[in-house]
Tab-separated table of C-alpha atoms in Angstrom:
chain	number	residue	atom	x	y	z
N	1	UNK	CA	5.944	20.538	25.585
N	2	UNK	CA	2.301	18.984	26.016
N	3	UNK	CA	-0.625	20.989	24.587
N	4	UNK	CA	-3.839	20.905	26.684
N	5	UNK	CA	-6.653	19.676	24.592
N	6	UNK	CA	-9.339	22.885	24.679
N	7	UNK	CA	-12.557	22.480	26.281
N	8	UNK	CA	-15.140	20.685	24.879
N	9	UNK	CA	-18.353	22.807	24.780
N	10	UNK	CA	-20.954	21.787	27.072
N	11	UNK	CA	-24.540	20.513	25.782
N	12	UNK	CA	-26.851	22.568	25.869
N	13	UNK	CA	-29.084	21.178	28.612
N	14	UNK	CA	-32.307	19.716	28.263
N	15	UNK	CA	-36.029	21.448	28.964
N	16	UNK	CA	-38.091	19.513	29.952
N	17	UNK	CA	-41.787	18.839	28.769
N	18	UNK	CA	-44.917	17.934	31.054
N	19	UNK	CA	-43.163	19.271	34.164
N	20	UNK	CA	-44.722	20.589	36.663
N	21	UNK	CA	-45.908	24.528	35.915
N	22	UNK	CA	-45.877	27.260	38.689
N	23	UNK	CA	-47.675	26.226	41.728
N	24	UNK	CA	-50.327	29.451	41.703
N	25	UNK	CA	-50.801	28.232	37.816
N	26	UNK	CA	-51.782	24.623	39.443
N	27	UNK	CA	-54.039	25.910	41.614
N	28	UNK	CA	-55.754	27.992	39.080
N	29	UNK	CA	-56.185	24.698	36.924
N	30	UNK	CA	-57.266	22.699	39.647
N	31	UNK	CA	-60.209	25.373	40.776
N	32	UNK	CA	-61.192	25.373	36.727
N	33	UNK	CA	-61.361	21.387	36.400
N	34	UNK	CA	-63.182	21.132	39.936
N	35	UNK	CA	-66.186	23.368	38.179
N	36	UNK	CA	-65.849	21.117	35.145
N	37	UNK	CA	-66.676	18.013	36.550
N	38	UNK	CA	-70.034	19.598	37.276
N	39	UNK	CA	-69.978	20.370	34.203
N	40	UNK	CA	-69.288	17.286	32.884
N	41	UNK	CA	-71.836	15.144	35.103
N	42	UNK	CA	-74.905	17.847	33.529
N	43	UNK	CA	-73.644	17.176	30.425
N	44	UNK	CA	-73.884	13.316	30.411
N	45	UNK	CA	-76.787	13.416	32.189
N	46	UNK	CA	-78.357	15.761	29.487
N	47	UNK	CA	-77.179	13.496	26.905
N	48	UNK	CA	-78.444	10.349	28.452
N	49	UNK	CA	-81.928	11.901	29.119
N	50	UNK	CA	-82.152	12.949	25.286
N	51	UNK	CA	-81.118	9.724	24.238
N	52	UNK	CA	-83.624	8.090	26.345
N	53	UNK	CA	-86.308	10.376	25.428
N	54	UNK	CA	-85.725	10.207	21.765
N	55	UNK	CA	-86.108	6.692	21.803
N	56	UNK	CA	-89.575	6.330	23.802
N	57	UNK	CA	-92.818	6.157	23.450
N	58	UNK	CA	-92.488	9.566	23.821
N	59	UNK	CA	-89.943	10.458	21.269
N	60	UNK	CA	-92.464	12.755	19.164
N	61	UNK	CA	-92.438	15.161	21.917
N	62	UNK	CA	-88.554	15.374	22.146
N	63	UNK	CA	-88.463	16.250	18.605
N	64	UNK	CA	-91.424	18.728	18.825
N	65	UNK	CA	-89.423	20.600	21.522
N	66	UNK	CA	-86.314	20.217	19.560
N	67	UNK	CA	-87.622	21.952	16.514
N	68	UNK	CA	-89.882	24.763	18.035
N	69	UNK	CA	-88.815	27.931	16.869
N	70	UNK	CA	-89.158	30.950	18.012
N	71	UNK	CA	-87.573	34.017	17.294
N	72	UNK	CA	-87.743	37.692	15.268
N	73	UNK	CA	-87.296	36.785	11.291
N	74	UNK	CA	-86.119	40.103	10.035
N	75	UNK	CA	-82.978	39.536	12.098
N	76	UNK	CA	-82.624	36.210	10.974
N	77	UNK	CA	-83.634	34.797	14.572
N	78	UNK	CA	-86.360	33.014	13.565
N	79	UNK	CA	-84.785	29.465	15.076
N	80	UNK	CA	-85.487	26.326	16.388
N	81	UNK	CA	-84.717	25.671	20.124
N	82	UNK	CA	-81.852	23.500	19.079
N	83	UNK	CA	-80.440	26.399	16.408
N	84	UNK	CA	-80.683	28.901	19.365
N	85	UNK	CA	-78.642	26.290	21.817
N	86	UNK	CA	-76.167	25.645	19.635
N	87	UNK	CA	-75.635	29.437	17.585
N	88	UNK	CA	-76.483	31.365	21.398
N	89	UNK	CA	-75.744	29.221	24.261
N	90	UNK	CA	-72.303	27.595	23.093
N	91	UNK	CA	-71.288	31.715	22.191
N	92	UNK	CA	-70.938	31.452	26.070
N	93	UNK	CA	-68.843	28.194	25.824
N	94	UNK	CA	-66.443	29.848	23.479
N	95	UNK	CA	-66.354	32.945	25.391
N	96	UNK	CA	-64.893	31.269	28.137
N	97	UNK	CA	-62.022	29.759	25.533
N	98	UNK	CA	-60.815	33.068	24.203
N	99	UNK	CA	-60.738	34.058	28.032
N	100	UNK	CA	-58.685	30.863	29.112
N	101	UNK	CA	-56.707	30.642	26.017
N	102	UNK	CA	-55.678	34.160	25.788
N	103	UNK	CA	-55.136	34.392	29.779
N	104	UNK	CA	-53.009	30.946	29.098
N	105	UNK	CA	-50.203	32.915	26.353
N	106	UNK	CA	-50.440	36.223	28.030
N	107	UNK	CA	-50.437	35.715	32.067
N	108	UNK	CA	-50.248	31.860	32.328
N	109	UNK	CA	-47.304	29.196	32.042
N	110	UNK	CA	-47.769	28.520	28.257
N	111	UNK	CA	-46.305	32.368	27.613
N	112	UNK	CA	-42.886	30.343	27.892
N	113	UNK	CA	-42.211	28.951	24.500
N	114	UNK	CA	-40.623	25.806	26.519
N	115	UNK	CA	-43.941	24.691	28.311
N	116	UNK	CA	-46.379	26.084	25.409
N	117	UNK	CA	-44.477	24.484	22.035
N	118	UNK	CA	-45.206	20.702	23.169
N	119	UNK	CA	-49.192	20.777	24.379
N	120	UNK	CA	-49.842	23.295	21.210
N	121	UNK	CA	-47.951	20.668	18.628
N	122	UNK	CA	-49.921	17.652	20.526
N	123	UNK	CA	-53.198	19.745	20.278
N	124	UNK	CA	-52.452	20.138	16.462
N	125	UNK	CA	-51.086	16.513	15.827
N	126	UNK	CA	-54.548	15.117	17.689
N	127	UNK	CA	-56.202	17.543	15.079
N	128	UNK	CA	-54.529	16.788	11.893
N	129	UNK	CA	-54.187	13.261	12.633
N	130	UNK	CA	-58.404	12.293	13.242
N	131	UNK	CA	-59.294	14.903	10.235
N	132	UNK	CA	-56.552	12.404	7.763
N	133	UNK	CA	-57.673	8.921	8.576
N	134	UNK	CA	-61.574	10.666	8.938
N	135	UNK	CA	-60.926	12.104	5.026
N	136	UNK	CA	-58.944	8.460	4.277
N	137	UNK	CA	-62.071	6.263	5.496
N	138	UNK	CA	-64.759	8.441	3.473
N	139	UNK	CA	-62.185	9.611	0.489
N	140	UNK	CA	-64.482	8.196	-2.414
N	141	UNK	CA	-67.839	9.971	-0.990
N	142	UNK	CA	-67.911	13.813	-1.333
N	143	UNK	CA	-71.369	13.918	0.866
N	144	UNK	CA	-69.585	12.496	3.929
N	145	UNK	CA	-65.782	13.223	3.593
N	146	UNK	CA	-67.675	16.967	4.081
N	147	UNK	CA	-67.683	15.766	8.011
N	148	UNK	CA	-63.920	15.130	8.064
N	149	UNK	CA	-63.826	18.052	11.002
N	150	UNK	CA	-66.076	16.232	13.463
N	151	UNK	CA	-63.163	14.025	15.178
N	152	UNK	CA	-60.980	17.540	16.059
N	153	UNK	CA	-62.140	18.364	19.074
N	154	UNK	CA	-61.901	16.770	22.677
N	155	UNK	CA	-64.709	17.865	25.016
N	156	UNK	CA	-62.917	19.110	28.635
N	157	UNK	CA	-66.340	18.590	30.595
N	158	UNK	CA	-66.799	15.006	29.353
N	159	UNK	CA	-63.245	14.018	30.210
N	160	UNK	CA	-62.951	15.360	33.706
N	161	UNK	CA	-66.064	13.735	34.382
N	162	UNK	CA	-64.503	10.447	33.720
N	163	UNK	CA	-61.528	10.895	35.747
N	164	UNK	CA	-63.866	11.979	38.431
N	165	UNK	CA	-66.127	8.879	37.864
N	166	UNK	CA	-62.805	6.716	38.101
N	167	UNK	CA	-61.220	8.553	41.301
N	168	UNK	CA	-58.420	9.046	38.927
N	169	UNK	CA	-55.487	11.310	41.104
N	170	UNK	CA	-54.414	12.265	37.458
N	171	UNK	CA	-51.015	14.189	38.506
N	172	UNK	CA	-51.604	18.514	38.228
N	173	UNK	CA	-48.700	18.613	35.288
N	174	UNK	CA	-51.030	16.326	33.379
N	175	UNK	CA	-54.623	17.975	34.237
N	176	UNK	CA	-52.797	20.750	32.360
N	177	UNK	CA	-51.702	19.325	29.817
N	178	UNK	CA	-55.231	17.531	29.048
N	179	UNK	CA	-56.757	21.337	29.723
N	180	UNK	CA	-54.560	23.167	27.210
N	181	UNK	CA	-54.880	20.385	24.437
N	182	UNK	CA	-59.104	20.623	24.834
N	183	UNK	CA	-58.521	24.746	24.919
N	184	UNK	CA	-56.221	24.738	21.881
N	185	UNK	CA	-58.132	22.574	19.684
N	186	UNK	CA	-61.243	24.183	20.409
N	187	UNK	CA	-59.652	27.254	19.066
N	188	UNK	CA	-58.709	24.958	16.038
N	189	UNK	CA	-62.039	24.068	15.708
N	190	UNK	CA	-63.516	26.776	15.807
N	191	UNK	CA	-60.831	28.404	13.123
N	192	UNK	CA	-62.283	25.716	11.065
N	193	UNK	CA	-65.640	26.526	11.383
N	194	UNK	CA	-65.597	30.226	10.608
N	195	UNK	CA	-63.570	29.233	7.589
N	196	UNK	CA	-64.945	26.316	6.490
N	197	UNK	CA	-68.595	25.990	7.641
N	198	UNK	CA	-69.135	29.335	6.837
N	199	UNK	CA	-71.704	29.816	3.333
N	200	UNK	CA	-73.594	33.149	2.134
N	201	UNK	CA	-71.239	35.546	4.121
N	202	UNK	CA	-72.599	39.152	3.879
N	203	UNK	CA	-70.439	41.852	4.250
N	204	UNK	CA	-72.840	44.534	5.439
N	205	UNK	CA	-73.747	42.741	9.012
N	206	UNK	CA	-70.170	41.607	9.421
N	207	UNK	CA	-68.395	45.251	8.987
N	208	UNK	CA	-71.591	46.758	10.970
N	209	UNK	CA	-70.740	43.766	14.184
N	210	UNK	CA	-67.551	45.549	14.179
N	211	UNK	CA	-68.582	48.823	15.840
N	212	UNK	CA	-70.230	46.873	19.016
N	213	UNK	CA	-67.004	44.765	19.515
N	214	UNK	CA	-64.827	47.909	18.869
N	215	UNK	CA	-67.009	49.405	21.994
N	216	UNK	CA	-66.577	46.443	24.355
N	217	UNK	CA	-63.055	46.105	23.611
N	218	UNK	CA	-62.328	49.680	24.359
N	219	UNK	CA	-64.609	49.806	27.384
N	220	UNK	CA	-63.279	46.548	28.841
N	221	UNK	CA	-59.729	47.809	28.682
N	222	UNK	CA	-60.623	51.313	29.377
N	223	UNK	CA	-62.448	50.551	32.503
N	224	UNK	CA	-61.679	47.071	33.376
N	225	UNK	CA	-61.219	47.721	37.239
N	226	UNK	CA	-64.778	49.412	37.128
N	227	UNK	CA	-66.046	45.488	35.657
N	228	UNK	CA	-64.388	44.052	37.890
N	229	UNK	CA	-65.461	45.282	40.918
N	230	UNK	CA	-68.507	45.876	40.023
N	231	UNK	CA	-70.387	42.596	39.529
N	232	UNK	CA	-73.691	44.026	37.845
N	233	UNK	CA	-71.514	46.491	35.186
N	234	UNK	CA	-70.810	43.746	33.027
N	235	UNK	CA	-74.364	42.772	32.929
N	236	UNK	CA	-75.715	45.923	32.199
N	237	UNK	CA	-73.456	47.828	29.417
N	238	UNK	CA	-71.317	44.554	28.246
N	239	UNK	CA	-73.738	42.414	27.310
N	240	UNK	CA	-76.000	44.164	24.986
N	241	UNK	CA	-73.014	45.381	23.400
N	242	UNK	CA	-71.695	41.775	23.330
N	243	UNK	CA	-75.636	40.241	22.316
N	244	UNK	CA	-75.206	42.951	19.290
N	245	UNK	CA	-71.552	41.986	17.571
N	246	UNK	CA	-73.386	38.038	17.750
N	247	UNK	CA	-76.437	38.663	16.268
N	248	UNK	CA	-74.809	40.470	13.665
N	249	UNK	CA	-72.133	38.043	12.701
N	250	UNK	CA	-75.041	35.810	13.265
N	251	UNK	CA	-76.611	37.820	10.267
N	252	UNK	CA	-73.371	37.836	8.476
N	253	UNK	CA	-73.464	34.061	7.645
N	254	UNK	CA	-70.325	32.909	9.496
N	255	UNK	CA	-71.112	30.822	12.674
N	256	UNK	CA	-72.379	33.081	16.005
N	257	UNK	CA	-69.710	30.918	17.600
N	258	UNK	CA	-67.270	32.889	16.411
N	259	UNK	CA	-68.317	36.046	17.996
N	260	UNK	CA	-67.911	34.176	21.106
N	261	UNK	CA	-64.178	33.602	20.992
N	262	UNK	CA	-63.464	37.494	19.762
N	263	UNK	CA	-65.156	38.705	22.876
N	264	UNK	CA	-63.004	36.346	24.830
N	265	UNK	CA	-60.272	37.623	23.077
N	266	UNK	CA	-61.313	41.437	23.831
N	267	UNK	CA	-61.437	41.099	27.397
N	268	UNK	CA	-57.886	42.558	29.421
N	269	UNK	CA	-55.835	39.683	30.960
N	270	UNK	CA	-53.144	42.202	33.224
N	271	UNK	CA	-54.514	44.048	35.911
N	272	UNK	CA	-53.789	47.801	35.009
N	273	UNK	CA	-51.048	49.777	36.729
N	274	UNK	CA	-53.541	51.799	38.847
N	275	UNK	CA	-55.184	49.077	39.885
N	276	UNK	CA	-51.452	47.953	41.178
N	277	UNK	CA	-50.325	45.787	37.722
N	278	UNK	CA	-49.574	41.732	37.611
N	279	UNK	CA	-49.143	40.960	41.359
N	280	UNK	CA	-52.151	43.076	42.685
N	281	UNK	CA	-54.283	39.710	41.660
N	282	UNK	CA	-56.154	38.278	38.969
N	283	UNK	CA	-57.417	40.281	36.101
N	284	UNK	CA	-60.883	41.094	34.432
N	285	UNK	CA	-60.379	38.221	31.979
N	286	UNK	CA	-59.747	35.913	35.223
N	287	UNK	CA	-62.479	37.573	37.044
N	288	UNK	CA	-64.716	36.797	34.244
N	289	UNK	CA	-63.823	33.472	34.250
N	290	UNK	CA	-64.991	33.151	37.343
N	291	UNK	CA	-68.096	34.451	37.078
N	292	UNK	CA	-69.448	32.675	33.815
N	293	UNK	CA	-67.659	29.282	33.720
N	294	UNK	CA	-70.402	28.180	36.181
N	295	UNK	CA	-73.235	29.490	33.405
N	296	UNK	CA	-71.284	27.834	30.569
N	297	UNK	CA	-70.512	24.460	32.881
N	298	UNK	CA	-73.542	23.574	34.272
N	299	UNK	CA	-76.423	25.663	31.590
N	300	UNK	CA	-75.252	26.224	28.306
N	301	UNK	CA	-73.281	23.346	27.343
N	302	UNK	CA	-75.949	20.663	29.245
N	303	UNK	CA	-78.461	22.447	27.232
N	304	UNK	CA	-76.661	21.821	24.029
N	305	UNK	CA	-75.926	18.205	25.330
N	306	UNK	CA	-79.301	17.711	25.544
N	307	UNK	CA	-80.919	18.960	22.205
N	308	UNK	CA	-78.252	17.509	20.359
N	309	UNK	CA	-77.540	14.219	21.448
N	310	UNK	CA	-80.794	13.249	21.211
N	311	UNK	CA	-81.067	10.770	18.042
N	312	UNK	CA	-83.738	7.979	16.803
N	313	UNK	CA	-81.478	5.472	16.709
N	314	UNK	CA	-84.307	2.607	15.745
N	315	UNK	CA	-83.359	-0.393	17.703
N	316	UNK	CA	-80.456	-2.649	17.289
N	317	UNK	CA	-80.978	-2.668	13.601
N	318	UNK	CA	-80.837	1.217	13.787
N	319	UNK	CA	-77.939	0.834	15.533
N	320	UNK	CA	-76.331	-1.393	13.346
N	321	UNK	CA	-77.045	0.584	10.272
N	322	UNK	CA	-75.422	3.502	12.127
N	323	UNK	CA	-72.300	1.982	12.697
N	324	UNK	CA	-71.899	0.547	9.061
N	325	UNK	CA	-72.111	4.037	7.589
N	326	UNK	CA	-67.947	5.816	6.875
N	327	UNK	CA	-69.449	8.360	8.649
N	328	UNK	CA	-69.771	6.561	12.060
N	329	UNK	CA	-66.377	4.217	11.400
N	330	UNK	CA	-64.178	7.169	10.733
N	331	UNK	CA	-65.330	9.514	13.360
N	332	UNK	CA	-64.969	6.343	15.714
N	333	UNK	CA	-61.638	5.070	14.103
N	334	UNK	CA	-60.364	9.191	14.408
N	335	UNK	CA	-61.405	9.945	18.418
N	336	UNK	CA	-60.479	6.278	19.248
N	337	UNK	CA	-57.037	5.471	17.458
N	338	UNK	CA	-56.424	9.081	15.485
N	339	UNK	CA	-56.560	11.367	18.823
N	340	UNK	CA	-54.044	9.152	20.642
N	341	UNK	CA	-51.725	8.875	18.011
N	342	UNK	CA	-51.783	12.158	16.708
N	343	UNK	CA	-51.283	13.150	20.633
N	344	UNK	CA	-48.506	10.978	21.344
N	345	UNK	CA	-46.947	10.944	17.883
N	346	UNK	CA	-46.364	14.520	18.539
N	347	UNK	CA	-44.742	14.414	21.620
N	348	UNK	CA	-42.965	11.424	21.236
N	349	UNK	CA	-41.715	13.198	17.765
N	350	UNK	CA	-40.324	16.543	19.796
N	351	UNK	CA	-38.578	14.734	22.707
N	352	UNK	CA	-36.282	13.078	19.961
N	353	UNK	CA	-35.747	15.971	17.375
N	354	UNK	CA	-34.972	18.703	19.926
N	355	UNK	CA	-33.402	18.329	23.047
N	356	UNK	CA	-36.672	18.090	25.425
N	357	UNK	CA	-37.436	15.171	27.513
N	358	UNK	CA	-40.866	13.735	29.244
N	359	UNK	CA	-40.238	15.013	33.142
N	360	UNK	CA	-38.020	12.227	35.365
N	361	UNK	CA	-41.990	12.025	37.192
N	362	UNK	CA	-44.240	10.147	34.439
N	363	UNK	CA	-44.125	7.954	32.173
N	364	UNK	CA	-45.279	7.527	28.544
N	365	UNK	CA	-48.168	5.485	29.682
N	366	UNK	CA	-49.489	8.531	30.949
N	367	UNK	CA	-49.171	10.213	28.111
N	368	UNK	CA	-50.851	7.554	26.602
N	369	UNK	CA	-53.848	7.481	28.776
N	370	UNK	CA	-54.400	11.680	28.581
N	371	UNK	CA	-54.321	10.985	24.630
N	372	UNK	CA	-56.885	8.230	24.866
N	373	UNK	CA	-59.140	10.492	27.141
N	374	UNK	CA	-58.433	13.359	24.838
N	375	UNK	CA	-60.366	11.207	22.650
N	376	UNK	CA	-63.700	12.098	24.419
N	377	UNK	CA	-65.310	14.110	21.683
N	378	UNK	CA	-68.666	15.287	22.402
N	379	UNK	CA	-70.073	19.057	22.523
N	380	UNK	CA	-67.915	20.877	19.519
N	381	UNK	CA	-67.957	17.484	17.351
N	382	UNK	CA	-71.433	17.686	17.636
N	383	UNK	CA	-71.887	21.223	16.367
N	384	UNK	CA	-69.702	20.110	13.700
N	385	UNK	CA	-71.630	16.875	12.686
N	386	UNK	CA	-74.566	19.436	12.348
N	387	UNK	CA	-72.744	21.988	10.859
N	388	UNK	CA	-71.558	19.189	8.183
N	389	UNK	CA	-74.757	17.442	7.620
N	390	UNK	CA	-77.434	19.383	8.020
N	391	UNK	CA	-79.732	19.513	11.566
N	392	UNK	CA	-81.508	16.088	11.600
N	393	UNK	CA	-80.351	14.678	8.568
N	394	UNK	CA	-79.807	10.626	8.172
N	395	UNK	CA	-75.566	11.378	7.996
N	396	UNK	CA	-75.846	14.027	10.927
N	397	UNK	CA	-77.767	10.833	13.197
N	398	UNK	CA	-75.093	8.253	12.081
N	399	UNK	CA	-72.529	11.123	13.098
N	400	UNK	CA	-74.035	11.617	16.551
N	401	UNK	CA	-74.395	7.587	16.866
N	402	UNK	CA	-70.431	7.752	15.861
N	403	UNK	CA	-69.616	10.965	17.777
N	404	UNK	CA	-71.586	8.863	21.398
N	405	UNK	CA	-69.906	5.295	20.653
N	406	UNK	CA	-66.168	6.935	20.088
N	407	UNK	CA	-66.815	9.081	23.144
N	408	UNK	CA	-67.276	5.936	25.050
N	409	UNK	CA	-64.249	4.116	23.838
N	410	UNK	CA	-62.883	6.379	24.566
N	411	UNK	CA	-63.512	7.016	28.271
N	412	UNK	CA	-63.576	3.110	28.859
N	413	UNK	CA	-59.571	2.682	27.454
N	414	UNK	CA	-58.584	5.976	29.390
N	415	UNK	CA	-60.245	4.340	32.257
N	416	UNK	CA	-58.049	1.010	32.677
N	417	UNK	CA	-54.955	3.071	31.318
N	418	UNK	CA	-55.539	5.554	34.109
N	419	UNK	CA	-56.225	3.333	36.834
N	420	UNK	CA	-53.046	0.909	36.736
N	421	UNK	CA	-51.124	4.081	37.077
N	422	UNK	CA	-53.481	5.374	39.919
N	423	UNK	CA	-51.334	4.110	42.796
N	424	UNK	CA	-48.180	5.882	41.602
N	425	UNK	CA	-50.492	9.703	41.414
N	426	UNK	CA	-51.838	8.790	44.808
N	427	UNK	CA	-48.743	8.437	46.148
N	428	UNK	CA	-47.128	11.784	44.487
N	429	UNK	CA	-50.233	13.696	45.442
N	430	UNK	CA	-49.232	12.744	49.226
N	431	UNK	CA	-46.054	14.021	48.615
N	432	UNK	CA	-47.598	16.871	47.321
N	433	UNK	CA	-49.799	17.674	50.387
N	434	UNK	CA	-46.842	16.604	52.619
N	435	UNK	CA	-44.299	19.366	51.352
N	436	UNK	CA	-47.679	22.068	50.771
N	437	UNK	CA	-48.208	21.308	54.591
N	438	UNK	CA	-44.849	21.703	55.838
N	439	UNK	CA	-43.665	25.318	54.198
N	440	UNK	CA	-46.504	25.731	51.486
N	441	UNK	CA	-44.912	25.141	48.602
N	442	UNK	CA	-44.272	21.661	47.482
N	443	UNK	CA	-40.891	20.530	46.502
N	444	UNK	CA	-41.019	20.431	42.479
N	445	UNK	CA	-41.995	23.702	42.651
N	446	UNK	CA	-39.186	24.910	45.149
N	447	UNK	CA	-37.130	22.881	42.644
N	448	UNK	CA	-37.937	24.950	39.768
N	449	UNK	CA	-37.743	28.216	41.265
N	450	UNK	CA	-34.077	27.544	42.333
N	451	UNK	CA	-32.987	26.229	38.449
């Protein structure tokens, strides 16, 4: 009498990582990264006109501007024009990062632990990674190895400008990717400044900023189809209450940035249910979006750009002397070598210890190449390199020079990664149009929906 073996159980299949997201989440991206690379050509062309400036004839003037200061002193807003662009105007950059990033886990495709657990462990690998060999290359000087936060960050604009520069026809999957590692470390980096950068906190301001941001919170989800369609509302009872909770963590000692991202964070990402719920459109968090990436894009952060970038660098000697200091090596060594690794370490790390695998559609040379563009550090290492140093100082220079030359490495090895593989996401983005054209929905995402 035979015995029939039992079954063997089946494998658990695979998920896979880098595929393509929902097709309304692409088109969302895509809109976002079209208004960046405005964005991104202000910025560099902000940066370029302060580093030209700065190193004229002329250059007094530059720094005369930078430093004015104007301001009310008993509310600690006495500041210089480059204080007020980097503590006000980039409070509007980080707004719009608690508005993507919470829209992102609550509405958008990374609220699916299978498409948010590999860009989120890549964000923090090309964090941890640049801050280690950063702190490794200045480990016997106290005074610099204070900067080892400046390589965290990759700057969105700056890297969507390149691929626009380079015609790159970088495939959606991996526009999103690129956008949720810039939005997630952001948040890290801003985490680290409010809890390292922070000095002389005083209680009294910070409990007191909590009863403006208690109001906007409870009138932004209260009434948040009366902000939305109404475009002026927001203007007129938000933003006071939203100017009030920064000024006073302003006054409280930890970075204005900060109040930025809480706002973000206050805003309502689901439509309510009298306004007809989740598929009655986009909600007030989207609708801000909207309405202030443009400000943030192509004012605040060029502004930032511009008084920041701007450093003496004294000639080739200058430059020289720049470069030789840890602080410029390890913030070059981090964005250049740490960000890719850290990025692709990651990933490469997950694929093998669980059972995801890099979509059947790229390759890990594109990984590669969104790692080394990741690498484009510019607005939030900047802050940092301030924040570390000190506004002007000789280290907070040699960080900029580091922060400018790493930034360019950067975009120059994305550049010829990108563009041997540019062929292949020409092609797919054909296919792309093709199958939109014919039913309007291309075929990945027909693919998903049917399992």
């Amino acid at each position: 009498m035979s015995h029939t073996p039992p079954p063997t159980p089946a494998a658990k299949p695979r998920f896979t990582v880098l595929g393509y997201g929902s097709y309304a989440e692409s088109l969302r991206i895509g809109e976002i990264l079209r208004k960046e690379t405005v964005g991104g050509a202000l910025l560099v062309a902000a940066a370029v006109i302060a580093l030209v400036w700065a190193n004229s004839p002329l250059s007094g003037s530059y720094f005369a501007l930078r430093d004015f200061r104007i301001g009310y002193e008993p509310w600690h807003l006495d500041l210089s024009l480059g204080a007020w662009a980097a503590d006000g105007l980039l409070a509007i950059f980080f707004f719009l990062v608690g508005l993507e990033l919470k829209r992102e886990f609550v509405a958008g495709d990374l609220r699916q632990l299978s498409k948010s657990v590999v860009p989120v462990a890549a964000a923090a690998g090309g964090v941890l990674v640049p801050a280690l060999i950063y702190a490794a290359v200045n480990i016997y000087s106290p005074e610099t190895l204070r900067g080892w936060a400046i390589p965290t960050a990759t700057d969105i604009a700056f890297a969507v400008a390149v691929l626009a520069i380079i015609g790159s026809h970088l495939p959606s999957a991996l526009r999103i990717f690129l956008l949720t590692l810039a939005v997630v470390d952001d948040l890290i980096a801003i985490s680290i400044i409010a809890f390292f950068y922070s000095t002389d906190i005083q209680p009294a301001p910070l409990l007191l900023a909590l009863i403006p941001l208690a109001l906007y919170t409870f009138l932004a989800q209260k009434y948040r189809r009366f902000f939305g369609t109404h475009f002026m509302a927001a203007w007129a009872i938000l933003l006071p209450l939203g100017i009030a909770t920064w000024a006073l963590v302003h006054a409280s000692g930890i970075h204005a940035t900060v109040a930025g991202v809480l706002l973000g964070f206050a805003v309502p990402v689901i439509r309510s249910k009298a306004s007809g719920g989740t598929e009655a459109g986009p909600g007030l968090a989207e609708i801000f979006e909207h309405r202030f990436r443009p400000i943030s894009a192509g004012v605040a952060v060029p502004i930032f750009a511009f008084f920041s970038a701007g450093v003496a660098v004294g000639g080739w000697e200058g430059l020289g002397s720049a470069l030789a200091d840890p602080v410029a090596i390890g913030i070059i060594m981090a964005l250049v070598l740490g960000k890719p690794v850290g990025i692709m370490g990651t990933t490469w790390i997950l694929t093998k210890a669980t059972r995801a695998r890099l979509d059947g559609s790229f390759k890990w040379i594109d990984v590669f190449g969104v790692s080394l563009l990741a690498g484009i550090g510019f607005t939030v290492s900047l802050l940092v390199a301030e924040l570390s140093f000190g506004h002007g100082s000789l280290h907070d220079d040699h960080a900029k020079v580091g922060i400018l030359a790493a930034s360019l490495v950067a975009a120059v090895l994305a550049t010829v990664v990108l563009r041997t593989r540019n062929r292949q996401y020409r092609r797919a983005e054909e296919l792309e149009k093709i199958d939109s054209d014919q039913d309007g929905i291309p075929d990945v995402y027909q693919q998903e929906t049917r399992g």
